[in-house]
Amino acid sequence: MDQRKWDKQKMTAILGAGFLLRLFYVLFSTIYDRQYDIGMIDLDAGRTVTGGHLAYIQYLYENWRLPDFDPTTVYQFNHPPLHHYLCAVWMKFCSFFIHNTDVLEESIQVVPFVCSLLILLVLLKILRCLELREQTVRFLMVLFCFHPALVLLSGSVNNDCMSLLFTLLCVYTTIRWSRTQRMRDIIFVALSVSLGMLTKQNVAEMAFPIGMVFLYVLQKEWKKSGFPKKLIGQFAAFGAVSVPLGMSFYVRNMILYKMPLVWIYTLPEDSWQYTGNVPALNRFLWPVPSEMADNLLHFKIGCGYNVWMQIIRTSVLGEWDMANVGRSVKALAVLLMVAGAVLAVAALIAFLDVFLTGQKKYRIDMPCRILFVAGYLVNLLFYLKFAYDYPQECSMHFRYIEIELLFPAAALGFLWQRTQKKWVKYGLSAVLAAFCALSAAMIAVWCLG
């Protein structure tokens, strides 16, 4: 059999496994299972205004207009509306064929499910742009297809899944523009940023690494051929598309309701999630060992005051409280966290080697290097600032930085591909295989347990 055809069949099998795992999760999970900030939806209740993402979708479904009241007065209505509008449009389409309101409400999950599949395709395109070997691309796509955080997104009815999709599109379209420098491609970058901002405001963080790539290409072209009129025109077009479109919802609310451009719902200090009374060293450096051990043994919500412990836990388990599950499930969860932590540490080491020190060794073009390093650091710093400014357990959830799966994972692929040490390659492959098996088992527990 032709090698190219054989490689294509292998990749199809990997993507097929990712598709089936997400389909399985969505079919056996409701719109209230393992969700965040969703509130309630009740189409039989009439035109009521309650709080949460589901209520936001219901409001748009029933009224077909943005809220005509201050969005800060209703829980989660401050979010930009693109995801919620698309869910409402999908429900309206389904309503012509589905008359059972319970089924109609559950149909919302189709939107994040489709977005989760598109995420896999965009990740594949990004890896292809990095010119990794096909075997390495398969290695990384197995990780992405089976990672619990990305599977959980497939059934998540808030705006996290769609915002990650647009964030990844920011990465892909910027890489493509840096190589073609065509007007059409920079318009795609602008649309990725602006539509992402109309989905969730933290997508705007990608403007910083994108801007750094723009500046690098600008100075390179200036040195080569003088003042680059073509690029200046493209940057003007980028601003003309991205700024008014991306900022439209925020400016509207600022004008109508005096809502600040960046407004975040804040939990009170008497919330059970409050961590502001914990020393910063324990929150952002190392947890108290006794507290960490207690949480691992008893599986409360988590070692919730420490950022790094929360990243490890929520990246594979979400905010699932396992206090009342059996020992076998707790053991499965611990093993999953350990496997995930091993891969994360290996990926971080690879990131430092590949993108910060190994320019000649790995032959990655400078725009990609800038985009990946700046993207990783900017998103991480904004996340840490957010966790510091809003000291609550929920503020440290991995879902706020899921784009960080890409940058170190790509570096891990380069390291795995280039290493001459067989024990490193086989060891990482074994850990990945264990991680995928444990992830599939945990998803089965969530869906069938």
PDB file of C-alpha atoms in Angstrom, residues 163-445:
ATOM      1  CA  SER A 163     -13.800  30.598  22.269  1.00  0.00           C
ATOM      2  CA  LEU A 164     -11.035  27.967  22.133  1.00  0.00           C
ATOM      3  CA  LEU A 165     -11.907  27.303  18.496  1.00  0.00           C
ATOM      4  CA  PHE A 166     -11.457  30.966  17.596  1.00  0.00           C
ATOM      5  CA  THR A 167      -8.255  31.204  19.662  1.00  0.00           C
ATOM      6  CA  LEU A 168      -6.783  28.307  17.709  1.00  0.00           C
ATOM      7  CA  LEU A 169      -7.934  29.933  14.482  1.00  0.00           C
ATOM      8  CA  CYS A 170      -6.000  33.035  15.570  1.00  0.00           C
ATOM      9  CA  VAL A 171      -2.868  30.877  15.755  1.00  0.00           C
ATOM     10  CA  TYR A 172      -3.463  29.101  12.452  1.00  0.00           C
ATOM     11  CA  THR A 173      -4.415  32.170  10.406  1.00  0.00           C
ATOM     12  CA  THR A 174      -1.465  34.159  11.796  1.00  0.00           C
ATOM     13  CA  ILE A 175       0.987  31.422  10.804  1.00  0.00           C
ATOM     14  CA  ARG A 176      -0.532  31.280   7.347  1.00  0.00           C
ATOM     15  CA  TRP A 177      -0.441  35.070   6.895  1.00  0.00           C
ATOM     16  CA  SER A 178       3.195  35.261   8.034  1.00  0.00           C
ATOM     17  CA  ARG A 179       4.091  32.997   5.099  1.00  0.00           C
ATOM     18  CA  THR A 180       1.869  34.454   2.381  1.00  0.00           C
ATOM     19  CA  GLN A 181       1.454  38.104   3.469  1.00  0.00           C
ATOM     20  CA  ARG A 182      -1.768  38.270   1.476  1.00  0.00           C
ATOM     21  CA  MET A 183      -4.642  40.638   2.205  1.00  0.00           C
ATOM     22  CA  ARG A 184      -7.092  37.735   2.232  1.00  0.00           C
ATOM     23  CA  ASP A 185      -5.146  35.948   4.953  1.00  0.00           C
ATOM     24  CA  ILE A 186      -4.848  38.963   7.247  1.00  0.00           C
ATOM     25  CA  ILE A 187      -8.622  39.430   6.946  1.00  0.00           C
ATOM     26  CA  PHE A 188      -8.994  35.861   8.219  1.00  0.00           C
ATOM     27  CA  VAL A 189      -6.749  36.777  11.165  1.00  0.00           C
ATOM     28  CA  ALA A 190      -8.950  39.812  11.869  1.00  0.00           C
ATOM     29  CA  LEU A 191     -12.123  37.721  11.701  1.00  0.00           C
ATOM     30  CA  SER A 192     -10.648  35.091  14.025  1.00  0.00           C
ATOM     31  CA  VAL A 193      -9.802  37.729  16.626  1.00  0.00           C
ATOM     32  CA  SER A 194     -13.020  39.742  16.349  1.00  0.00           C
ATOM     33  CA  LEU A 195     -15.425  36.792  16.233  1.00  0.00           C
ATOM     34  CA  GLY A 196     -13.510  35.300  19.138  1.00  0.00           C
ATOM     35  CA  MET A 197     -14.019  38.523  21.104  1.00  0.00           C
ATOM     36  CA  LEU A 198     -17.732  38.306  20.298  1.00  0.00           C
ATOM     37  CA  THR A 199     -17.658  34.839  21.856  1.00  0.00           C
ATOM     38  CA  LYS A 200     -15.574  35.487  24.977  1.00  0.00           C
ATOM     39  CA  GLN A 201     -13.490  38.487  25.936  1.00  0.00           C
ATOM     40  CA  ASN A 202     -10.292  36.595  26.814  1.00  0.00           C
ATOM     41  CA  VAL A 203      -9.740  35.774  23.117  1.00  0.00           C
ATOM     42  CA  ALA A 204      -8.537  39.380  22.884  1.00  0.00           C
ATOM     43  CA  GLU A 205      -5.349  38.260  24.659  1.00  0.00           C
ATOM     44  CA  MET A 206      -4.203  36.775  21.345  1.00  0.00           C
ATOM     45  CA  ALA A 207      -3.904  40.300  19.965  1.00  0.00           C
ATOM     46  CA  PHE A 208      -0.574  40.657  21.788  1.00  0.00           C
ATOM     47  CA  PRO A 209       1.287  37.699  20.214  1.00  0.00           C
ATOM     48  CA  ILE A 210      -0.336  38.441  16.848  1.00  0.00           C
ATOM     49  CA  GLY A 211       0.854  42.040  17.081  1.00  0.00           C
ATOM     50  CA  MET A 212       4.392  40.851  17.826  1.00  0.00           C
ATOM     51  CA  VAL A 213       4.344  38.713  14.679  1.00  0.00           C
ATOM     52  CA  PHE A 214       3.090  41.716  12.686  1.00  0.00           C
ATOM     53  CA  LEU A 215       5.945  43.852  14.020  1.00  0.00           C
ATOM     54  CA  TYR A 216       8.543  41.198  13.220  1.00  0.00           C
ATOM     55  CA  VAL A 217       7.320  40.787   9.632  1.00  0.00           C
ATOM     56  CA  LEU A 218       7.142  44.581   9.252  1.00  0.00           C
ATOM     57  CA  GLN A 219      10.719  45.213  10.340  1.00  0.00           C
ATOM     58  CA  LYS A 220      11.993  42.293   8.267  1.00  0.00           C
ATOM     59  CA  GLU A 221      10.320  43.585   5.104  1.00  0.00           C
ATOM     60  CA  TRP A 222      11.437  47.149   5.856  1.00  0.00           C
ATOM     61  CA  LYS A 223      15.066  46.026   6.063  1.00  0.00           C
ATOM     62  CA  LYS A 224      14.768  44.022   2.872  1.00  0.00           C
ATOM     63  CA  SER A 225      12.968  46.425   0.523  1.00  0.00           C
ATOM     64  CA  GLY A 226      12.267  49.721   2.274  1.00  0.00           C
ATOM     65  CA  PHE A 227       8.967  51.104   3.526  1.00  0.00           C
ATOM     66  CA  PRO A 228       6.394  48.275   3.079  1.00  0.00           C
ATOM     67  CA  LYS A 229       3.273  50.044   1.814  1.00  0.00           C
ATOM     68  CA  LYS A 230       1.542  46.741   1.190  1.00  0.00           C
ATOM     69  CA  LEU A 231       1.905  45.655   4.818  1.00  0.00           C
ATOM     70  CA  ILE A 232       0.739  49.013   6.163  1.00  0.00           C
ATOM     71  CA  GLY A 233      -2.398  48.672   4.038  1.00  0.00           C
ATOM     72  CA  GLN A 234      -2.963  45.154   5.364  1.00  0.00           C
ATOM     73  CA  PHE A 235      -2.532  46.278   8.971  1.00  0.00           C
ATOM     74  CA  ALA A 236      -5.043  49.070   8.342  1.00  0.00           C
ATOM     75  CA  ALA A 237      -7.498  46.519   6.933  1.00  0.00           C
ATOM     76  CA  PHE A 238      -6.883  44.284   9.960  1.00  0.00           C
ATOM     77  CA  GLY A 239      -7.772  47.148  12.302  1.00  0.00           C
ATOM     78  CA  ALA A 240     -10.762  48.215  10.217  1.00  0.00           C
ATOM     79  CA  VAL A 241     -12.260  44.729  10.504  1.00  0.00           C
ATOM     80  CA  SER A 242     -11.190  43.568  13.965  1.00  0.00           C
ATOM     81  CA  VAL A 243     -11.676  46.696  16.097  1.00  0.00           C
ATOM     82  CA  PRO A 244     -15.273  47.718  15.266  1.00  0.00           C
ATOM     83  CA  LEU A 245     -16.505  44.123  14.979  1.00  0.00           C
ATOM     84  CA  GLY A 246     -14.691  42.770  18.014  1.00  0.00           C
ATOM     85  CA  MET A 247     -15.472  45.759  20.231  1.00  0.00           C
ATOM     86  CA  SER A 248     -19.076  46.304  19.119  1.00  0.00           C
ATOM     87  CA  PHE A 249     -20.770  44.469  22.003  1.00  0.00           C
ATOM     88  CA  TYR A 250     -18.531  46.042  24.634  1.00  0.00           C
ATOM     89  CA  VAL A 251     -18.883  49.591  23.297  1.00  0.00           C
ATOM     90  CA  ARG A 252     -22.663  49.144  23.060  1.00  0.00           C
ATOM     91  CA  ASN A 253     -22.891  48.211  26.731  1.00  0.00           C
ATOM     92  CA  MET A 254     -20.543  51.011  27.752  1.00  0.00           C
ATOM     93  CA  ILE A 255     -22.684  53.585  25.926  1.00  0.00           C
ATOM     94  CA  LEU A 256     -26.087  52.240  26.982  1.00  0.00           C
ATOM     95  CA  TYR A 257     -25.376  51.019  30.496  1.00  0.00           C
ATOM     96  CA  LYS A 258     -22.029  52.547  31.527  1.00  0.00           C
ATOM     97  CA  MET A 259     -20.646  49.007  31.702  1.00  0.00           C
ATOM     98  CA  PRO A 260     -16.804  49.001  31.781  1.00  0.00           C
ATOM     99  CA  LEU A 261     -15.136  47.519  28.694  1.00  0.00           C
ATOM    100  CA  VAL A 262     -13.716  44.768  30.898  1.00  0.00           C
ATOM    101  CA  TRP A 263     -16.294  43.693  33.456  1.00  0.00           C
ATOM    102  CA  ILE A 264     -16.132  40.390  35.338  1.00  0.00           C
ATOM    103  CA  TYR A 265     -18.690  38.939  37.710  1.00  0.00           C
ATOM    104  CA  THR A 266     -17.109  38.709  41.162  1.00  0.00           C
ATOM    105  CA  LEU A 267     -18.001  36.243  43.885  1.00  0.00           C
ATOM    106  CA  PRO A 268     -18.216  37.652  47.423  1.00  0.00           C
ATOM    107  CA  GLU A 269     -15.452  37.111  49.962  1.00  0.00           C
ATOM    108  CA  ASP A 270     -17.710  34.909  52.079  1.00  0.00           C
ATOM    109  CA  SER A 271     -17.907  32.411  49.205  1.00  0.00           C
ATOM    110  CA  TRP A 272     -16.681  28.892  50.047  1.00  0.00           C
ATOM    111  CA  GLN A 273     -14.328  29.240  47.078  1.00  0.00           C
ATOM    112  CA  TYR A 274     -12.535  32.319  48.429  1.00  0.00           C
ATOM    113  CA  THR A 275      -8.744  31.932  48.588  1.00  0.00           C
ATOM    114  CA  GLY A 276      -7.674  35.489  49.335  1.00  0.00           C
ATOM    115  CA  ASN A 277      -6.899  34.587  52.967  1.00  0.00           C
ATOM    116  CA  VAL A 278      -4.176  32.127  51.848  1.00  0.00           C
ATOM    117  CA  PRO A 279      -0.587  33.457  51.612  1.00  0.00           C
ATOM    118  CA  ALA A 280       0.475  34.263  48.041  1.00  0.00           C
ATOM    119  CA  LEU A 281       3.442  31.867  48.311  1.00  0.00           C
ATOM    120  CA  ASN A 282       1.062  28.960  48.907  1.00  0.00           C
ATOM    121  CA  ARG A 283      -1.299  30.136  46.184  1.00  0.00           C
ATOM    122  CA  PHE A 284       1.241  30.691  43.405  1.00  0.00           C
ATOM    123  CA  LEU A 285       4.303  28.634  44.337  1.00  0.00           C
ATOM    124  CA  TRP A 286       3.895  25.563  46.524  1.00  0.00           C
ATOM    125  CA  PRO A 287       0.889  24.177  48.426  1.00  0.00           C
ATOM    126  CA  VAL A 288       1.014  23.147  52.046  1.00  0.00           C
ATOM    127  CA  PRO A 289       1.959  19.400  51.848  1.00  0.00           C
ATOM    128  CA  SER A 290      -0.511  18.301  54.515  1.00  0.00           C
ATOM    129  CA  GLU A 291      -3.393  20.062  52.772  1.00  0.00           C
ATOM    130  CA  MET A 292      -2.401  18.594  49.420  1.00  0.00           C
ATOM    131  CA  ALA A 293      -2.230  15.079  50.874  1.00  0.00           C
ATOM    132  CA  ASP A 294      -5.588  15.545  52.593  1.00  0.00           C
ATOM    133  CA  ASN A 295      -7.233  16.510  49.336  1.00  0.00           C
ATOM    134  CA  LEU A 296      -5.695  13.622  47.426  1.00  0.00           C
ATOM    135  CA  LEU A 297      -6.828  11.150  50.081  1.00  0.00           C
ATOM    136  CA  HIS A 298     -10.339  12.479  50.564  1.00  0.00           C
ATOM    137  CA  PHE A 299     -10.961  14.138  47.214  1.00  0.00           C
ATOM    138  CA  LYS A 300     -12.652  17.263  48.292  1.00  0.00           C
ATOM    139  CA  ILE A 301     -13.138  19.880  45.595  1.00  0.00           C
ATOM    140  CA  GLY A 302      -9.341  20.080  45.455  1.00  0.00           C
ATOM    141  CA  CYS A 303      -6.278  21.787  46.833  1.00  0.00           C
ATOM    142  CA  GLY A 304      -8.146  24.803  45.664  1.00  0.00           C
ATOM    143  CA  TYR A 305      -5.897  27.620  46.780  1.00  0.00           C
ATOM    144  CA  ASN A 306      -2.827  26.534  44.760  1.00  0.00           C
ATOM    145  CA  VAL A 307      -2.769  27.466  41.082  1.00  0.00           C
ATOM    146  CA  TRP A 308      -0.584  24.602  39.888  1.00  0.00           C
ATOM    147  CA  MET A 309      -2.530  21.931  41.741  1.00  0.00           C
ATOM    148  CA  GLN A 310      -5.741  23.335  40.313  1.00  0.00           C
ATOM    149  CA  ILE A 311      -4.311  23.260  36.793  1.00  0.00           C
ATOM    150  CA  ILE A 312      -3.280  19.621  37.187  1.00  0.00           C
ATOM    151  CA  ARG A 313      -6.622  18.609  38.631  1.00  0.00           C
ATOM    152  CA  THR A 314      -9.059  20.648  36.540  1.00  0.00           C
ATOM    153  CA  SER A 315      -7.231  19.903  33.287  1.00  0.00           C
ATOM    154  CA  VAL A 316      -8.260  16.253  33.516  1.00  0.00           C
ATOM    155  CA  LEU A 317     -11.147  16.183  36.012  1.00  0.00           C
ATOM    156  CA  GLY A 318     -12.815  19.567  35.701  1.00  0.00           C
ATOM    157  CA  GLU A 319     -14.406  20.560  38.997  1.00  0.00           C
ATOM    158  CA  TRP A 320     -15.843  17.123  39.645  1.00  0.00           C
ATOM    159  CA  ASP A 321     -16.205  16.575  43.380  1.00  0.00           C
ATOM    160  CA  MET A 322     -15.194  12.956  44.016  1.00  0.00           C
ATOM    161  CA  ALA A 323     -15.674  12.919  47.776  1.00  0.00           C
ATOM    162  CA  ASN A 324     -18.379  10.257  47.589  1.00  0.00           C
ATOM    163  CA  VAL A 325     -17.123   7.970  44.828  1.00  0.00           C
ATOM    164  CA  GLY A 326     -15.516   4.586  45.381  1.00  0.00           C
ATOM    165  CA  ARG A 327     -11.831   3.915  45.913  1.00  0.00           C
ATOM    166  CA  SER A 328     -11.347   2.442  42.462  1.00  0.00           C
ATOM    167  CA  VAL A 329     -12.585   5.624  40.798  1.00  0.00           C
ATOM    168  CA  LYS A 330     -10.388   7.738  43.086  1.00  0.00           C
ATOM    169  CA  ALA A 331      -7.410   5.571  42.153  1.00  0.00           C
ATOM    170  CA  LEU A 332      -8.271   6.038  38.474  1.00  0.00           C
ATOM    171  CA  ALA A 333      -8.434   9.802  38.987  1.00  0.00           C
ATOM    172  CA  VAL A 334      -5.063   9.917  40.757  1.00  0.00           C
ATOM    173  CA  LEU A 335      -3.413   7.856  38.020  1.00  0.00           C
ATOM    174  CA  LEU A 336      -4.950  10.105  35.367  1.00  0.00           C
ATOM    175  CA  MET A 337      -3.642  13.206  37.141  1.00  0.00           C
ATOM    176  CA  VAL A 338      -0.184  11.691  37.511  1.00  0.00           C
ATOM    177  CA  ALA A 339      -0.011  10.703  33.825  1.00  0.00           C
ATOM    178  CA  GLY A 340      -1.230  14.149  32.830  1.00  0.00           C
ATOM    179  CA  ALA A 341       1.303  15.824  35.128  1.00  0.00           C
ATOM    180  CA  VAL A 342       4.170  13.744  33.685  1.00  0.00           C
ATOM    181  CA  LEU A 343       3.216  14.755  30.144  1.00  0.00           C
ATOM    182  CA  ALA A 344       2.809  18.384  31.215  1.00  0.00           C
ATOM    183  CA  VAL A 345       6.243  18.529  32.844  1.00  0.00           C
ATOM    184  CA  ALA A 346       7.853  16.842  29.833  1.00  0.00           C
ATOM    185  CA  ALA A 347       6.075  19.297  27.521  1.00  0.00           C
ATOM    186  CA  LEU A 348       7.234  22.280  29.593  1.00  0.00           C
ATOM    187  CA  ILE A 349      10.850  21.088  29.488  1.00  0.00           C
ATOM    188  CA  ALA A 350      10.500  20.577  25.744  1.00  0.00           C
ATOM    189  CA  PHE A 351       9.004  24.061  25.346  1.00  0.00           C
ATOM    190  CA  LEU A 352      12.004  25.665  27.054  1.00  0.00           C
ATOM    191  CA  ASP A 353      14.384  23.700  24.839  1.00  0.00           C
ATOM    192  CA  VAL A 354      12.563  23.953  21.516  1.00  0.00           C
ATOM    193  CA  PHE A 355      11.213  27.495  21.439  1.00  0.00           C
ATOM    194  CA  LEU A 356      13.590  29.378  23.717  1.00  0.00           C
ATOM    195  CA  THR A 357      17.000  27.814  23.057  1.00  0.00           C
ATOM    196  CA  GLY A 358      16.810  25.491  20.068  1.00  0.00           C
ATOM    197  CA  GLN A 359      16.290  27.803  17.093  1.00  0.00           C
ATOM    198  CA  LYS A 360      19.004  26.268  14.885  1.00  0.00           C
ATOM    199  CA  LYS A 361      18.471  22.731  16.129  1.00  0.00           C
ATOM    200  CA  TYR A 362      14.739  22.578  15.397  1.00  0.00           C
ATOM    201  CA  ARG A 363      14.561  24.958  12.419  1.00  0.00           C
ATOM    202  CA  ILE A 364      11.289  26.647  13.352  1.00  0.00           C
ATOM    203  CA  ASP A 365      10.688  29.900  11.500  1.00  0.00           C
ATOM    204  CA  MET A 366      10.780  33.048  13.602  1.00  0.00           C
ATOM    205  CA  PRO A 367       7.090  34.068  13.235  1.00  0.00           C
ATOM    206  CA  CYS A 368       6.046  30.663  14.621  1.00  0.00           C
ATOM    207  CA  ARG A 369       8.586  30.947  17.406  1.00  0.00           C
ATOM    208  CA  ILE A 370       7.354  34.424  18.352  1.00  0.00           C
ATOM    209  CA  LEU A 371       3.701  33.396  18.163  1.00  0.00           C
ATOM    210  CA  PHE A 372       4.161  30.287  20.289  1.00  0.00           C
ATOM    211  CA  VAL A 373       6.410  31.838  22.943  1.00  0.00           C
ATOM    212  CA  ALA A 374       4.424  35.066  23.220  1.00  0.00           C
ATOM    213  CA  GLY A 375       1.126  33.183  23.056  1.00  0.00           C
ATOM    214  CA  TYR A 376       2.165  30.867  25.859  1.00  0.00           C
ATOM    215  CA  LEU A 377       3.547  33.611  28.117  1.00  0.00           C
ATOM    216  CA  VAL A 378       0.774  36.154  27.497  1.00  0.00           C
ATOM    217  CA  ASN A 379      -2.031  33.686  28.176  1.00  0.00           C
ATOM    218  CA  LEU A 380      -0.272  32.337  31.265  1.00  0.00           C
ATOM    219  CA  LEU A 381       0.398  35.809  32.688  1.00  0.00           C
ATOM    220  CA  PHE A 382      -3.192  36.943  32.116  1.00  0.00           C
ATOM    221  CA  TYR A 383      -4.391  33.749  33.773  1.00  0.00           C
ATOM    222  CA  LEU A 384      -2.170  34.278  36.830  1.00  0.00           C
ATOM    223  CA  LYS A 385      -3.256  37.914  37.065  1.00  0.00           C
ATOM    224  CA  PHE A 386      -6.891  36.833  36.868  1.00  0.00           C
ATOM    225  CA  ALA A 387      -6.341  34.260  39.627  1.00  0.00           C
ATOM    226  CA  TYR A 388      -4.655  36.913  41.768  1.00  0.00           C
ATOM    227  CA  ASP A 389      -7.231  39.657  41.178  1.00  0.00           C
ATOM    228  CA  TYR A 390     -10.191  37.301  41.716  1.00  0.00           C
ATOM    229  CA  PRO A 391      -9.078  34.913  44.487  1.00  0.00           C
ATOM    230  CA  GLN A 392     -11.624  32.148  44.077  1.00  0.00           C
ATOM    231  CA  GLU A 393     -11.144  28.457  43.282  1.00  0.00           C
ATOM    232  CA  CYS A 394     -13.125  28.772  40.068  1.00  0.00           C
ATOM    233  CA  SER A 395     -10.760  31.506  38.842  1.00  0.00           C
ATOM    234  CA  MET A 396      -7.952  28.946  38.575  1.00  0.00           C
ATOM    235  CA  HIS A 397      -9.789  26.482  36.356  1.00  0.00           C
ATOM    236  CA  PHE A 398      -7.798  25.148  33.424  1.00  0.00           C
ATOM    237  CA  ARG A 399     -10.609  26.058  31.022  1.00  0.00           C
ATOM    238  CA  TYR A 400      -9.363  29.655  31.067  1.00  0.00           C
ATOM    239  CA  ILE A 401      -6.042  28.622  29.506  1.00  0.00           C
ATOM    240  CA  GLU A 402      -6.851  25.574  27.399  1.00  0.00           C
ATOM    241  CA  ILE A 403      -4.944  27.146  24.503  1.00  0.00           C
ATOM    242  CA  GLU A 404      -1.854  26.323  26.585  1.00  0.00           C
ATOM    243  CA  LEU A 405      -2.319  22.695  25.568  1.00  0.00           C
ATOM    244  CA  LEU A 406      -1.063  23.570  22.099  1.00  0.00           C
ATOM    245  CA  PHE A 407       2.225  25.389  22.651  1.00  0.00           C
ATOM    246  CA  PRO A 408       4.048  22.939  24.971  1.00  0.00           C
ATOM    247  CA  ALA A 409       2.516  19.938  23.175  1.00  0.00           C
ATOM    248  CA  ALA A 410       3.973  21.126  19.864  1.00  0.00           C
ATOM    249  CA  ALA A 411       7.368  21.439  21.552  1.00  0.00           C
ATOM    250  CA  LEU A 412       6.994  17.939  22.969  1.00  0.00           C
ATOM    251  CA  GLY A 413       6.389  16.725  19.430  1.00  0.00           C
ATOM    252  CA  PHE A 414       9.616  18.305  18.207  1.00  0.00           C
ATOM    253  CA  LEU A 415      11.537  16.771  21.102  1.00  0.00           C
ATOM    254  CA  TRP A 416       9.943  13.342  20.618  1.00  0.00           C
ATOM    255  CA  GLN A 417      10.720  13.497  16.899  1.00  0.00           C
ATOM    256  CA  ARG A 418      14.353  14.543  17.217  1.00  0.00           C
ATOM    257  CA  THR A 419      15.571  12.622  20.268  1.00  0.00           C
ATOM    258  CA  GLN A 420      18.090   9.848  19.635  1.00  0.00           C
ATOM    259  CA  LYS A 421      17.432   8.321  23.047  1.00  0.00           C
ATOM    260  CA  LYS A 422      15.064   5.432  22.553  1.00  0.00           C
ATOM    261  CA  TRP A 423      14.111   5.314  26.229  1.00  0.00           C
ATOM    262  CA  VAL A 424      12.831   8.904  25.966  1.00  0.00           C
ATOM    263  CA  LYS A 425      10.749   8.195  22.862  1.00  0.00           C
ATOM    264  CA  TYR A 426       9.387   4.886  24.145  1.00  0.00           C
ATOM    265  CA  GLY A 427       8.835   6.304  27.627  1.00  0.00           C
ATOM    266  CA  LEU A 428       6.801   9.242  26.355  1.00  0.00           C
ATOM    267  CA  SER A 429       4.829   6.936  24.075  1.00  0.00           C
ATOM    268  CA  ALA A 430       4.058   4.637  27.011  1.00  0.00           C
ATOM    269  CA  VAL A 431       2.930   7.545  29.213  1.00  0.00           C
ATOM    270  CA  LEU A 432       0.746   8.879  26.386  1.00  0.00           C
ATOM    271  CA  ALA A 433      -0.814   5.442  25.872  1.00  0.00           C
ATOM    272  CA  ALA A 434      -1.532   5.166  29.605  1.00  0.00           C
ATOM    273  CA  PHE A 435      -2.947   8.702  29.669  1.00  0.00           C
ATOM    274  CA  CYS A 436      -5.297   7.967  26.764  1.00  0.00           C
ATOM    275  CA  ALA A 437      -6.493   4.685  28.313  1.00  0.00           C
ATOM    276  CA  LEU A 438      -7.083   6.354  31.689  1.00  0.00           C
ATOM    277  CA  SER A 439      -8.847   9.269  30.016  1.00  0.00           C
ATOM    278  CA  ALA A 440     -11.193   6.951  28.120  1.00  0.00           C
ATOM    279  CA  ALA A 441     -11.898   5.037  31.335  1.00  0.00           C
ATOM    280  CA  MET A 442     -12.684   8.238  33.237  1.00  0.00           C
ATOM    281  CA  ILE A 443     -15.025   9.439  30.498  1.00  0.00           C
ATOM    282  CA  ALA A 444     -16.787   6.065  30.668  1.00  0.00           C
ATOM    283  CA  VAL A 445     -17.172   6.539  34.456  1.00  0.00           C
TER     284      VAL A 445
END
